[in-house]
Amino acid sequence: MRDNDIAVLAGQVLEHFRSSGRRLLTVESCTGGLISAALSDIPGSSDVLEGGFVTYSNVLKMSAVSVPEAVLLQYGAVSLQTAQAMAQGGLLNALDADVAISVTGIAGPDGGSDAKPVGTVCFGLACRTASPILVQCHFTGDRASIRSQAVQHALQMILSI
């Protein structure tokens, strides 16, 4: 995915949210703030983007967005359960956001296992007016490619609501 393709998607997300009067929050782990960066690169994004959390460590996942330690211990940082808790916790901590997208995964080149290989990425989408949407994907390529694919997928998820 080229940076221009991500910029086009980010612009579509902003227009989609601007037209509905909703605000968005990001809670990112393996993407390290790239979703927020893609959105905030566009002038006028502040009327849609509430902000974002980069919760790379488990400690910050627990303290910043209230991911229960029990979820991390039972399912691990890269799991649908953690992605859901990240999105819901972010939404609870940001009073002006209507939607929160979370992403947690293994971008590599190390850190994968048989159960969760490099390229495993989990997404959570929490909305104040609908049930959460949870998705697990398996991306291929190097670290930069996996992260770029994760950003693209997250933006497409946001557009779906």
Coordinates of C-alpha atoms in Angstrom, one line a residue:
M1 CA 0.0 0.0 0.0
R2 CA 1.4 3.3 -1.0
D3 CA 1.3 6.3 1.3
N4 CA -1.0 8.1 -1.2
D5 CA -3.5 5.2 -1.0
I6 CA -3.6 5.5 2.8
A7 CA -4.0 9.3 2.5
V8 CA -7.0 8.8 0.2
L9 CA -8.6 6.4 2.7
A10 CA -7.8 8.8 5.6
G11 CA -9.5 11.6 3.7
Q12 CA -12.6 9.4 3.1
V13 CA -12.7 8.6 6.8
L14 CA -12.6 12.3 7.7
E15 CA -15.4 13.2 5.3
H16 CA -17.5 10.2 6.4
F17 CA -17.2 11.3 10.1
R18 CA -17.5 15.0 9.3
S19 CA -20.8 14.4 7.5
S20 CA -22.3 12.4 10.4
G21 CA -20.9 14.7 13.1
R22 CA -19.0 11.9 14.8
R23 CA -15.6 12.0 16.4
L24 CA -12.9 9.3 16.3
L25 CA -10.3 8.0 18.7
T26 CA -7.4 5.6 18.0
V27 CA -5.8 3.1 20.4
E28 CA -2.8 1.7 18.7
S29 CA -0.1 -0.8 19.5
C30 CA 1.8 -2.4 16.6
T31 CA 1.0 0.6 14.3
G32 CA 2.6 3.0 16.8
G33 CA 0.3 5.9 16.0
L34 CA 0.3 5.5 12.2
I35 CA -3.5 5.6 12.0
S36 CA -3.6 8.9 13.9
A37 CA -0.7 10.2 11.8
A38 CA -2.5 9.4 8.6
L39 CA -5.6 11.2 9.8
S40 CA -3.9 14.2 11.3
D41 CA -1.7 14.8 8.2
I42 CA -4.9 16.1 6.6
P43 CA -5.8 19.8 7.3
G44 CA -9.0 20.1 9.3
S45 CA -8.8 16.7 10.8
S46 CA -9.2 18.1 14.3
D47 CA -13.0 18.4 13.8
V48 CA -13.1 14.6 13.5
L49 CA -10.0 13.2 15.3
E50 CA -10.4 13.3 19.1
G51 CA -6.9 12.0 19.5
G52 CA -5.1 8.7 20.1
F53 CA -3.3 6.4 22.5
V54 CA -0.1 4.5 21.6
T55 CA -0.3 1.7 24.1
Y56 CA 2.7 -0.4 23.1
S57 CA 3.3 -2.0 26.5
N58 CA 0.9 -4.1 28.5
V59 CA 1.4 -1.7 31.4
L60 CA 0.1 1.2 29.3
K61 CA -2.7 -0.8 27.9
M62 CA -3.9 -1.4 31.5
S63 CA -3.3 2.2 32.8
A64 CA -4.2 4.3 29.8
V65 CA -7.2 2.5 28.4
S66 CA -8.2 0.1 31.2
V67 CA -7.4 -3.2 29.6
P68 CA -8.0 -5.7 32.4
E69 CA -4.8 -7.5 33.5
A70 CA -6.8 -10.8 33.5
V71 CA -7.5 -10.3 29.7
L72 CA -3.8 -9.8 29.0
L73 CA -2.8 -12.8 31.1
Q74 CA -5.5 -15.2 29.7
Y75 CA -5.5 -14.1 26.0
G76 CA -2.2 -12.2 25.5
A77 CA -1.7 -8.7 24.1
V78 CA -2.4 -9.9 20.6
S79 CA -6.0 -11.1 20.8
L80 CA -9.5 -10.1 19.8
Q81 CA -10.3 -9.8 23.6
T82 CA -7.5 -7.3 24.1
A83 CA -8.4 -5.4 20.9
Q84 CA -12.0 -5.2 22.2
A85 CA -10.9 -4.0 25.6
M86 CA -8.5 -1.4 24.1
A87 CA -11.3 0.1 21.9
Q88 CA -13.9 0.1 24.7
G89 CA -11.4 1.4 27.3
G90 CA -10.3 4.2 24.9
L91 CA -13.9 5.1 24.2
L92 CA -14.7 5.3 28.0
N93 CA -11.6 7.5 28.6
A94 CA -12.4 10.0 25.8
L95 CA -15.7 11.6 26.5
D96 CA -16.0 13.4 23.2
A97 CA -15.3 10.4 20.9
D98 CA -18.2 8.5 19.4
V99 CA -16.0 5.7 17.9
A100 CA -12.7 4.1 18.8
I101 CA -10.5 1.9 16.6
S102 CA -7.9 -0.3 18.2
V103 CA -5.1 -2.4 16.7
T104 CA -2.7 -4.8 18.4
G105 CA -0.5 -7.3 16.6
I106 CA 2.9 -8.7 15.7
A107 CA 4.6 -6.7 13.0
G108 CA 7.9 -8.6 13.2
P109 CA 10.4 -9.6 12.3
D110 CA 10.5 -11.3 15.7
G111 CA 7.9 -12.0 18.3
G112 CA 5.7 -14.5 16.5
S113 CA 4.8 -18.0 17.5
D114 CA 3.1 -21.0 15.9
A115 CA -0.2 -19.9 17.5
K116 CA 0.3 -16.2 16.6
P117 CA 2.8 -15.8 13.7
V118 CA 4.3 -12.6 12.6
G119 CA 1.6 -10.7 10.7
T120 CA -1.2 -11.5 13.1
V121 CA -3.1 -8.3 13.8
C122 CA -6.3 -7.9 15.8
F123 CA -8.7 -5.0 15.4
G124 CA -11.5 -3.6 17.6
L125 CA -14.0 -1.1 16.7
A126 CA -16.2 0.3 19.5
C127 CA -19.1 2.6 18.9
R128 CA -21.3 4.3 21.5
T129 CA -24.4 3.3 19.5
A130 CA -23.6 -0.2 18.2
S131 CA -22.0 -3.5 19.1
P132 CA -18.3 -3.8 18.8
I133 CA -16.7 -5.2 15.7
L134 CA -13.7 -7.5 16.1
V135 CA -11.5 -8.8 13.3
Q136 CA -8.3 -10.8 13.2
C137 CA -6.1 -10.7 10.1
H138 CA -2.9 -12.3 8.9
F139 CA -0.8 -10.0 6.8
T140 CA 2.5 -10.9 5.0
G141 CA 5.6 -9.0 4.2
D142 CA 8.2 -7.1 6.2
R143 CA 7.5 -5.0 9.3
A144 CA 6.7 -1.8 7.3
S145 CA 4.4 -3.7 5.0
I146 CA 2.5 -5.4 7.8
R147 CA 2.1 -2.0 9.6
S148 CA 0.9 -0.3 6.4
Q149 CA -1.6 -3.1 5.7
A150 CA -2.9 -2.8 9.3
V151 CA -3.4 1.0 8.9
Q152 CA -5.3 0.4 5.6
H153 CA -7.5 -2.3 7.2
A154 CA -8.2 -0.1 10.2
L155 CA -9.3 2.9 8.0
Q156 CA -11.5 0.6 5.9
M157 CA -13.1 -0.8 9.1
I158 CA -13.8 2.8 10.2
L159 CA -15.4 3.6 6.9
S160 CA -17.7 0.6 7.2
I161 CA -19.7 2.1 10.1

